[in-house]
Tab-separated table of C-alpha atoms in Angstrom:
chain	number	residue	atom	x	y	z
A	318	UNK	CA	227.846	57.809	-10.026
A	319	UNK	CA	229.115	60.127	-12.695
A	320	UNK	CA	232.527	59.705	-14.245
A	321	UNK	CA	235.188	61.309	-12.110
A	322	UNK	CA	237.097	64.169	-13.669
A	323	UNK	CA	240.796	64.543	-12.818
A	324	UNK	CA	241.588	67.092	-10.195
A	325	UNK	CA	244.493	68.500	-8.253
A	326	UNK	CA	244.116	68.355	-4.493
A	327	UNK	CA	245.545	71.366	-2.715
A	328	UNK	CA	246.083	70.950	1.008
A	329	UNK	CA	245.617	74.278	2.707
A	330	UNK	CA	247.462	73.273	5.857
A	331	UNK	CA	250.780	71.741	6.711
A	332	UNK	CA	249.241	69.031	8.868
A	333	UNK	CA	246.608	66.488	7.914
A	334	UNK	CA	243.201	66.514	9.554
A	335	UNK	CA	243.584	65.557	13.155
A	336	UNK	CA	240.338	64.476	14.830
A	337	UNK	CA	239.586	65.843	18.238
A	338	UNK	CA	239.162	62.674	20.259
A	339	UNK	CA	237.351	64.351	23.104
A	340	UNK	CA	234.898	66.251	20.935
A	341	UNK	CA	231.489	64.675	20.278
A	342	UNK	CA	231.010	63.584	16.679
A	343	UNK	CA	227.898	64.741	14.840
A	344	UNK	CA	225.847	61.878	13.447
A	345	UNK	CA	224.354	62.525	10.033
A	346	UNK	CA	220.713	61.801	9.341
A	347	UNK	CA	218.763	62.413	6.192
A	348	UNK	CA	215.515	62.942	8.066
A	349	UNK	CA	216.240	64.753	11.290
A	350	UNK	CA	218.638	67.318	12.666
A	351	UNK	CA	221.184	66.834	15.402
A	352	UNK	CA	219.663	67.836	18.764
A	353	UNK	CA	220.969	70.983	20.390
A	354	UNK	CA	220.992	69.645	23.931
A	355	UNK	CA	224.135	67.878	25.155
A	356	UNK	CA	222.134	65.038	26.721
A	357	UNK	CA	222.286	62.580	23.829
A	358	UNK	CA	224.146	59.272	24.044
A	359	UNK	CA	226.799	60.735	21.746
A	360	UNK	CA	227.807	63.228	24.411
A	361	UNK	CA	227.621	60.675	27.188
A	362	UNK	CA	230.364	58.672	25.484
A	363	UNK	CA	232.714	61.637	25.277
A	364	UNK	CA	234.286	64.091	27.617
A	365	UNK	CA	232.442	67.414	27.756
A	366	UNK	CA	235.327	69.620	28.869
A	367	UNK	CA	238.553	70.016	26.954
A	368	UNK	CA	241.577	68.369	28.594
A	369	UNK	CA	244.300	70.647	29.899
A	370	UNK	CA	246.997	69.092	27.737
A	371	UNK	CA	245.601	70.301	24.404
A	372	UNK	CA	248.624	71.341	22.262
A	373	UNK	CA	249.328	75.050	22.005
A	374	UNK	CA	248.902	75.080	18.228
A	375	UNK	CA	245.314	73.874	18.638
A	376	UNK	CA	244.625	76.613	21.178
A	377	UNK	CA	246.048	79.056	18.656
A	378	UNK	CA	243.661	77.786	15.991
A	379	UNK	CA	240.707	78.142	18.347
A	380	UNK	CA	241.782	81.696	19.176
A	381	UNK	CA	241.607	82.742	15.519
A	382	UNK	CA	238.018	81.481	15.240
A	383	UNK	CA	237.038	83.191	18.499
A	384	UNK	CA	238.500	86.523	17.378
A	385	UNK	CA	236.787	86.202	13.986
A	386	UNK	CA	233.432	85.672	15.707
A	387	UNK	CA	233.846	88.530	18.177
A	388	UNK	CA	235.390	91.111	15.835
A	389	UNK	CA	232.178	92.801	14.567
A	390	UNK	CA	230.788	93.107	18.087
A	391	UNK	CA	234.121	94.396	19.367
A	392	UNK	CA	234.114	97.086	16.665
A	393	UNK	CA	230.555	98.047	17.593
A	394	UNK	CA	231.439	98.184	21.300
A	395	UNK	CA	234.478	100.396	20.631
A	396	UNK	CA	232.312	102.714	18.525
A	397	UNK	CA	229.783	103.069	21.341
A	398	UNK	CA	232.573	103.749	23.838
A	399	UNK	CA	233.921	106.480	21.563
A	400	UNK	CA	230.471	108.066	21.339
A	401	UNK	CA	230.399	108.236	25.149
A	402	UNK	CA	233.891	109.697	25.339
A	403	UNK	CA	234.505	113.092	26.945
A	404	UNK	CA	237.253	113.720	24.418
A	405	UNK	CA	235.670	115.876	21.719
A	406	UNK	CA	238.179	114.741	19.075
A	407	UNK	CA	237.251	111.091	19.608
A	408	UNK	CA	233.514	111.793	19.792
A	409	UNK	CA	233.283	113.980	16.698
A	410	UNK	CA	235.736	111.774	14.839
A	411	UNK	CA	233.475	108.737	15.229
A	412	UNK	CA	230.369	110.802	14.435
A	413	UNK	CA	232.039	112.021	11.241
A	414	UNK	CA	233.017	108.453	10.359
A	415	UNK	CA	229.436	107.208	10.799
A	416	UNK	CA	228.076	110.079	8.669
A	417	UNK	CA	230.653	109.264	5.997
A	418	UNK	CA	229.606	105.587	6.123
A	419	UNK	CA	225.945	106.462	5.699
A	420	UNK	CA	226.190	109.165	3.034
A	421	UNK	CA	229.452	109.047	1.117
A	422	UNK	CA	231.128	105.635	1.363
A	423	UNK	CA	230.911	103.734	-1.907
A	424	UNK	CA	233.962	101.450	-2.026
A	425	UNK	CA	231.853	98.500	-0.849
A	426	UNK	CA	230.100	98.726	-4.241
A	427	UNK	CA	233.276	99.603	-6.155
A	428	UNK	CA	235.459	96.551	-5.680
A	429	UNK	CA	236.482	97.283	-2.096
A	430	UNK	CA	240.001	98.140	-0.934
A	431	UNK	CA	241.518	94.650	-0.915
A	432	UNK	CA	244.939	94.374	0.738
A	433	UNK	CA	246.869	91.238	-0.148
A	434	UNK	CA	249.262	91.616	2.798
A	435	UNK	CA	246.278	91.257	5.142
A	436	UNK	CA	244.886	88.255	3.274
A	437	UNK	CA	248.309	86.544	3.392
A	438	UNK	CA	248.847	86.786	7.142
A	439	UNK	CA	249.809	83.550	8.909
A	440	UNK	CA	246.806	84.203	11.157
A	441	UNK	CA	244.525	82.974	8.365
A	442	UNK	CA	246.580	79.806	7.952
A	443	UNK	CA	245.795	79.047	11.589
A	444	UNK	CA	242.145	79.864	10.861
A	445	UNK	CA	242.055	77.290	8.044
A	446	UNK	CA	243.941	74.680	10.090
A	447	UNK	CA	241.206	74.727	12.732
A	448	UNK	CA	238.809	72.700	10.557
A	449	UNK	CA	240.919	72.246	8.326
A	450	UNK	CA	239.873	73.852	5.029
A	451	UNK	CA	241.147	72.415	1.726
A	452	UNK	CA	240.733	73.864	-1.767
A	453	UNK	CA	240.559	71.414	-4.690
A	454	UNK	CA	241.098	72.398	-8.311
A	455	UNK	CA	239.274	70.262	-10.896
A	456	UNK	CA	240.316	72.153	-14.044
A	457	UNK	CA	242.174	75.217	-15.261
A	458	UNK	CA	240.525	78.644	-15.198
A	459	UNK	CA	242.198	80.856	-17.832
A	460	UNK	CA	242.652	84.449	-16.617
A	461	UNK	CA	241.555	85.849	-19.993
A	462	UNK	CA	237.945	86.152	-18.855
A	463	UNK	CA	235.854	86.950	-15.795
A	464	UNK	CA	234.040	84.419	-13.626
A	465	UNK	CA	231.067	84.213	-11.311
A	466	UNK	CA	231.771	81.518	-8.711
A	467	UNK	CA	228.569	80.112	-7.212
A	468	UNK	CA	229.396	78.746	-3.764
A	469	UNK	CA	227.269	76.012	-2.132
A	470	UNK	CA	226.027	75.284	0.457
A	471	UNK	CA	225.642	78.451	2.525
A	472	UNK	CA	225.983	76.674	5.866
A	473	UNK	CA	225.315	78.652	9.030
A	474	UNK	CA	227.886	81.405	8.374
A	475	UNK	CA	229.835	80.306	5.260
A	476	UNK	CA	233.170	79.690	6.956
A	477	UNK	CA	234.492	77.675	4.023
A	478	UNK	CA	233.801	80.506	1.588
A	479	UNK	CA	235.545	82.996	3.857
A	480	UNK	CA	238.619	80.810	4.370
A	481	UNK	CA	239.006	80.004	0.668
A	482	UNK	CA	238.046	83.274	-1.025
A	483	UNK	CA	238.495	86.090	1.515
A	484	UNK	CA	241.967	84.967	2.598
A	485	UNK	CA	244.991	83.315	1.005
A	486	UNK	CA	245.006	80.535	3.603
A	487	UNK	CA	244.371	77.942	0.885
A	488	UNK	CA	246.598	79.674	-1.712
A	489	UNK	CA	243.865	80.693	-4.150
A	490	UNK	CA	246.171	83.216	-5.854
A	491	UNK	CA	248.669	80.447	-6.695
A	492	UNK	CA	246.121	77.788	-7.617
A	493	UNK	CA	244.255	80.148	-9.955
A	494	UNK	CA	246.839	82.752	-11.018
A	495	UNK	CA	245.505	85.884	-12.660
A	496	UNK	CA	242.036	85.585	-11.102
A	497	UNK	CA	241.341	88.748	-9.098
A	498	UNK	CA	238.548	87.604	-6.820
A	499	UNK	CA	236.000	89.311	-4.557
A	500	UNK	CA	233.723	87.555	-2.071
A	501	UNK	CA	230.304	89.218	-1.936
A	502	UNK	CA	228.179	89.500	1.199
A	503	UNK	CA	225.092	91.294	2.518
A	504	UNK	CA	225.314	95.077	2.585
A	505	UNK	CA	224.160	94.971	6.220
A	506	UNK	CA	227.522	93.450	7.181
A	507	UNK	CA	229.128	96.797	6.337
A	508	UNK	CA	227.031	98.743	8.861
A	509	UNK	CA	229.410	98.124	11.768
A	510	UNK	CA	231.838	101.059	12.108
A	511	UNK	CA	235.471	100.022	11.493
A	512	UNK	CA	234.389	96.445	10.740
A	513	UNK	CA	233.401	97.651	7.275
A	514	UNK	CA	237.033	98.616	6.641
A	515	UNK	CA	238.247	95.198	7.751
A	516	UNK	CA	235.837	93.382	5.426
A	517	UNK	CA	236.747	95.605	2.483
A	518	UNK	CA	240.468	95.110	3.078
A	519	UNK	CA	239.867	91.343	3.083
A	520	UNK	CA	238.318	91.687	-0.374
A	521	UNK	CA	234.641	91.498	0.541
A	522	UNK	CA	232.103	93.660	-1.289
A	523	UNK	CA	228.398	94.396	-1.296
A	524	UNK	CA	226.354	91.721	-3.097
A	525	UNK	CA	224.168	94.235	-4.942
A	526	UNK	CA	223.687	94.157	-8.715
A	527	UNK	CA	225.625	97.423	-8.980
A	528	UNK	CA	228.595	95.883	-7.178
A	529	UNK	CA	228.572	92.741	-9.351
A	530	UNK	CA	228.494	94.703	-12.590
A	531	UNK	CA	231.265	97.046	-11.450
A	532	UNK	CA	233.650	94.187	-10.592
A	533	UNK	CA	233.017	92.267	-13.815
A	534	UNK	CA	233.483	95.357	-15.971
A	535	UNK	CA	237.025	95.950	-14.666
A	536	UNK	CA	238.520	93.616	-17.254
A	537	UNK	CA	239.635	90.012	-17.663
A	538	UNK	CA	240.386	88.082	-14.502
A	539	UNK	CA	238.203	90.237	-12.269
A	540	UNK	CA	235.760	87.780	-10.741
A	541	UNK	CA	233.354	87.412	-7.856
A	542	UNK	CA	232.058	84.748	-5.488
A	543	UNK	CA	228.345	84.611	-4.679
A	544	UNK	CA	226.942	82.375	-1.946
A	545	UNK	CA	223.789	81.824	-3.941
A	546	UNK	CA	221.610	80.204	-1.280
A	547	UNK	CA	221.796	83.317	0.843
A	548	UNK	CA	220.442	83.780	4.326
A	549	UNK	CA	217.393	81.591	3.691
A	550	UNK	CA	219.537	78.561	2.907
A	551	UNK	CA	221.177	78.861	6.326
A	552	UNK	CA	217.876	77.686	7.830
A	553	UNK	CA	218.402	74.299	6.134
A	554	UNK	CA	222.062	73.927	7.154
A	555	UNK	CA	222.533	70.857	9.328
A	556	UNK	CA	224.528	67.603	9.228
A	557	UNK	CA	222.644	65.394	6.774
A	558	UNK	CA	222.983	63.377	3.587
A	559	UNK	CA	220.378	65.667	2.036
A	560	UNK	CA	221.727	69.049	0.949
A	561	UNK	CA	218.797	71.445	0.564
A	562	UNK	CA	219.966	74.256	-1.712
A	563	UNK	CA	217.844	77.366	-2.230
A	564	UNK	CA	218.629	77.730	-5.911
A	565	UNK	CA	215.523	76.938	-7.932
A	566	UNK	CA	214.386	80.550	-8.248
A	567	UNK	CA	217.803	82.221	-7.878
A	568	UNK	CA	218.421	83.423	-11.431
A	569	UNK	CA	219.759	86.947	-10.987
A	570	UNK	CA	223.359	85.729	-11.225
A	571	UNK	CA	222.593	84.251	-14.659
A	572	UNK	CA	221.404	87.644	-15.903
A	573	UNK	CA	224.507	89.341	-14.512
A	574	UNK	CA	226.697	86.739	-16.207
A	575	UNK	CA	224.948	87.246	-19.547
A	576	UNK	CA	225.159	91.030	-19.271
A	577	UNK	CA	228.926	90.883	-18.724
A	578	UNK	CA	229.822	87.724	-20.643
A	579	UNK	CA	231.217	86.151	-17.466
A	580	UNK	CA	231.590	82.376	-17.150
A	581	UNK	CA	229.777	80.536	-14.351
A	582	UNK	CA	231.776	78.267	-12.043
A	583	UNK	CA	229.995	75.888	-9.626
A	584	UNK	CA	231.698	75.438	-6.247
A	585	UNK	CA	230.733	72.905	-3.578
A	586	UNK	CA	232.082	72.634	-0.026
A	587	UNK	CA	231.724	69.242	1.643
A	588	UNK	CA	231.633	69.661	5.420
A	589	UNK	CA	230.182	73.186	5.524
A	590	UNK	CA	226.867	71.931	6.898
A	591	UNK	CA	228.612	69.743	9.492
A	592	UNK	CA	230.012	72.615	11.557
A	593	UNK	CA	226.865	73.232	13.612
A	594	UNK	CA	223.766	71.417	14.792
A	595	UNK	CA	220.477	73.232	14.309
A	596	UNK	CA	217.059	73.037	15.937
A	597	UNK	CA	214.527	71.177	13.800
A	598	UNK	CA	212.625	73.780	11.753
A	599	UNK	CA	210.833	72.065	8.862
A	600	UNK	CA	209.262	74.285	6.241
A	601	UNK	CA	205.764	75.305	7.246
A	602	UNK	CA	206.421	74.953	10.983
A	603	UNK	CA	205.740	77.820	13.383
A	604	UNK	CA	209.416	78.338	14.138
A	605	UNK	CA	210.240	78.431	10.410
A	606	UNK	CA	207.483	80.986	9.786
A	607	UNK	CA	208.907	83.184	12.537
A	608	UNK	CA	212.436	82.840	11.132
A	609	UNK	CA	211.215	83.768	7.650
A	610	UNK	CA	209.387	86.810	9.032
A	611	UNK	CA	212.467	88.034	10.909
A	612	UNK	CA	214.664	87.403	7.875
A	613	UNK	CA	212.337	89.461	5.687
A	614	UNK	CA	212.325	92.348	8.159
A	615	UNK	CA	216.011	92.384	9.110
A	616	UNK	CA	217.803	90.827	6.145
A	617	UNK	CA	219.401	88.201	8.404
A	618	UNK	CA	218.117	84.700	9.003
A	619	UNK	CA	218.268	83.535	12.606
A	620	UNK	CA	219.003	79.801	12.672
A	621	UNK	CA	218.942	78.314	16.161
A	622	UNK	CA	222.288	76.557	16.066
A	623	UNK	CA	224.774	75.046	18.472
A	624	UNK	CA	228.473	74.385	18.149
A	625	UNK	CA	231.063	74.247	20.904
A	626	UNK	CA	232.776	76.536	23.372
A	627	UNK	CA	236.402	77.459	23.935
A	628	UNK	CA	237.048	75.017	26.788
A	629	UNK	CA	234.154	72.583	26.379
A	630	UNK	CA	232.452	70.780	23.523
A	631	UNK	CA	228.804	70.640	24.612
A	632	UNK	CA	227.438	74.066	23.745
A	633	UNK	CA	228.611	77.323	22.203
A	634	UNK	CA	228.817	79.472	19.091
A	635	UNK	CA	232.212	78.275	17.849
A	636	UNK	CA	232.073	75.769	14.962
A	637	UNK	CA	232.942	72.131	15.516
A	638	UNK	CA	236.219	70.915	14.052
A	639	UNK	CA	235.115	69.297	10.812
A	640	UNK	CA	237.112	69.260	7.560
A	641	UNK	CA	235.798	71.494	4.772
A	642	UNK	CA	236.731	70.330	1.274
A	643	UNK	CA	235.890	72.882	-1.417
A	644	UNK	CA	235.807	71.780	-5.059
A	645	UNK	CA	235.939	74.362	-7.852
A	646	UNK	CA	234.213	72.984	-10.943
A	647	UNK	CA	234.537	73.562	-14.681
A	648	UNK	CA	233.433	76.938	-16.078
A	649	UNK	CA	230.261	77.387	-18.125
A	650	UNK	CA	230.831	79.952	-20.868
A	651	UNK	CA	228.072	82.535	-21.291
A	652	UNK	CA	227.607	84.875	-24.261
A	653	UNK	CA	227.604	88.613	-23.691
A	654	UNK	CA	224.131	89.980	-24.437
A	655	UNK	CA	222.444	93.334	-24.169
A	656	UNK	CA	219.853	93.471	-21.405
A	657	UNK	CA	217.004	93.774	-23.907
A	658	UNK	CA	218.045	90.505	-25.552
A	659	UNK	CA	218.162	88.464	-22.348
A	660	UNK	CA	214.913	86.496	-22.452
A	661	UNK	CA	213.487	84.248	-19.692
A	662	UNK	CA	214.096	81.250	-21.966
A	663	UNK	CA	217.809	82.037	-22.253
A	664	UNK	CA	218.081	82.555	-18.490
A	665	UNK	CA	216.292	79.254	-17.797
A	666	UNK	CA	218.561	77.438	-20.256
A	667	UNK	CA	221.777	78.490	-18.521
A	668	UNK	CA	220.249	78.148	-15.054
A	669	UNK	CA	219.411	74.513	-15.827
A	670	UNK	CA	222.909	73.971	-17.228
A	671	UNK	CA	224.426	75.435	-14.056
A	672	UNK	CA	222.385	73.150	-11.771
A	673	UNK	CA	223.377	70.120	-13.857
A	674	UNK	CA	227.057	71.096	-13.604
A	675	UNK	CA	226.762	71.573	-9.840
A	676	UNK	CA	225.071	68.180	-9.466
A	677	UNK	CA	227.815	66.550	-11.551
A	678	UNK	CA	230.513	68.144	-9.390
A	679	UNK	CA	228.746	66.958	-6.232
A	680	UNK	CA	228.173	63.400	-7.493
A	681	UNK	CA	231.771	63.074	-8.664
A	682	UNK	CA	233.380	63.735	-5.282
A	683	UNK	CA	230.784	62.911	-2.633
A	684	UNK	CA	232.014	59.329	-2.156
A	685	UNK	CA	235.497	60.624	-1.284
A	686	UNK	CA	233.967	62.242	1.785
A	687	UNK	CA	231.875	59.330	3.014
A	688	UNK	CA	228.621	60.488	1.442
A	689	UNK	CA	228.126	58.101	-1.464
A	690	UNK	CA	224.354	58.103	-0.923
A	691	UNK	CA	224.042	61.868	-0.416
A	692	UNK	CA	221.758	63.913	-2.663
A	693	UNK	CA	221.087	67.543	-3.541
A	694	UNK	CA	217.544	68.881	-3.262
A	695	UNK	CA	216.970	72.088	-5.207
A	696	UNK	CA	214.354	74.021	-3.298
A	697	UNK	CA	212.547	77.303	-3.671
A	698	UNK	CA	212.890	80.047	-1.074
A	699	UNK	CA	209.987	79.412	1.301
A	700	UNK	CA	208.018	82.337	2.645
A	701	UNK	CA	205.548	83.007	5.393
């Protein structure tokens, strides 16, 4: 166990974590995943359907998660309805919007159109209370520089990263004043008409190199969050005491940091991998090969996961209620170098330093969350 550094715990919600007595608990195993079928002895000891006397505030929390899940598909459905409309203004308006998205829109690579009033809505407080999500500060981050926050693990859909860095539900702007942050995501997430506006207003941007450089060049305090494991890491997201992080060959963020002189900040979210069970898909298996092939073709990984439903706890796409505790580590200062002077040796040096800092952050706080024996495995991105 490494020496614990002092930290300030910031509770993102007004109420402490309240376990859902009727919801099956996920057992953690270092060697096998939680089964997807609701026939295990765990489920037999618990009620499958939600009782009718669930408090209204918990229903409200569930509603926010449901809306968040359905929003992109709702936007797509509305777009298709508009394209079938007999009203020429509606039809040509949506056609013009789609053409603009495809040919002229560039704000997703230019810092977005973040709206703080939207990020501060009470709706997102309810979103964070569902799990709940907590943000923990381990040291000060001076606003006189820019930062690249590396967020781990990816989980199935990175709900902790969204709650902490795309909203003000956990009071990021007050915990780290002067840090103007952007959460980066796949460019394919901006292909849904109207949903792209929502994401940009929440402060999300394209994760391309162009987007990263633009944000970091806007001056001190302008920073970004990268979920470094990416879509491939989602295939290893399951309740376990072994955190498999796809980081060994992810070095592009080091080069971006060196180009802009931005400090690296490791971030770890305990509980992110506990939100869903996932079908066993060990590396090299047929199902994993198929998932890798589809991910390469589409840009998305397709983990076969299971959570809960709205009125029952056995099966569904909603996440289980598990606390997510996100720790923001100490910054690693990087020099600002011209691209021609960034050698593989320099990149490897800071990449190793980053992994050591992330491991230290993990080892320092894992016992607080009942995972004293947990370990991080740094893996390469497997391929077919």
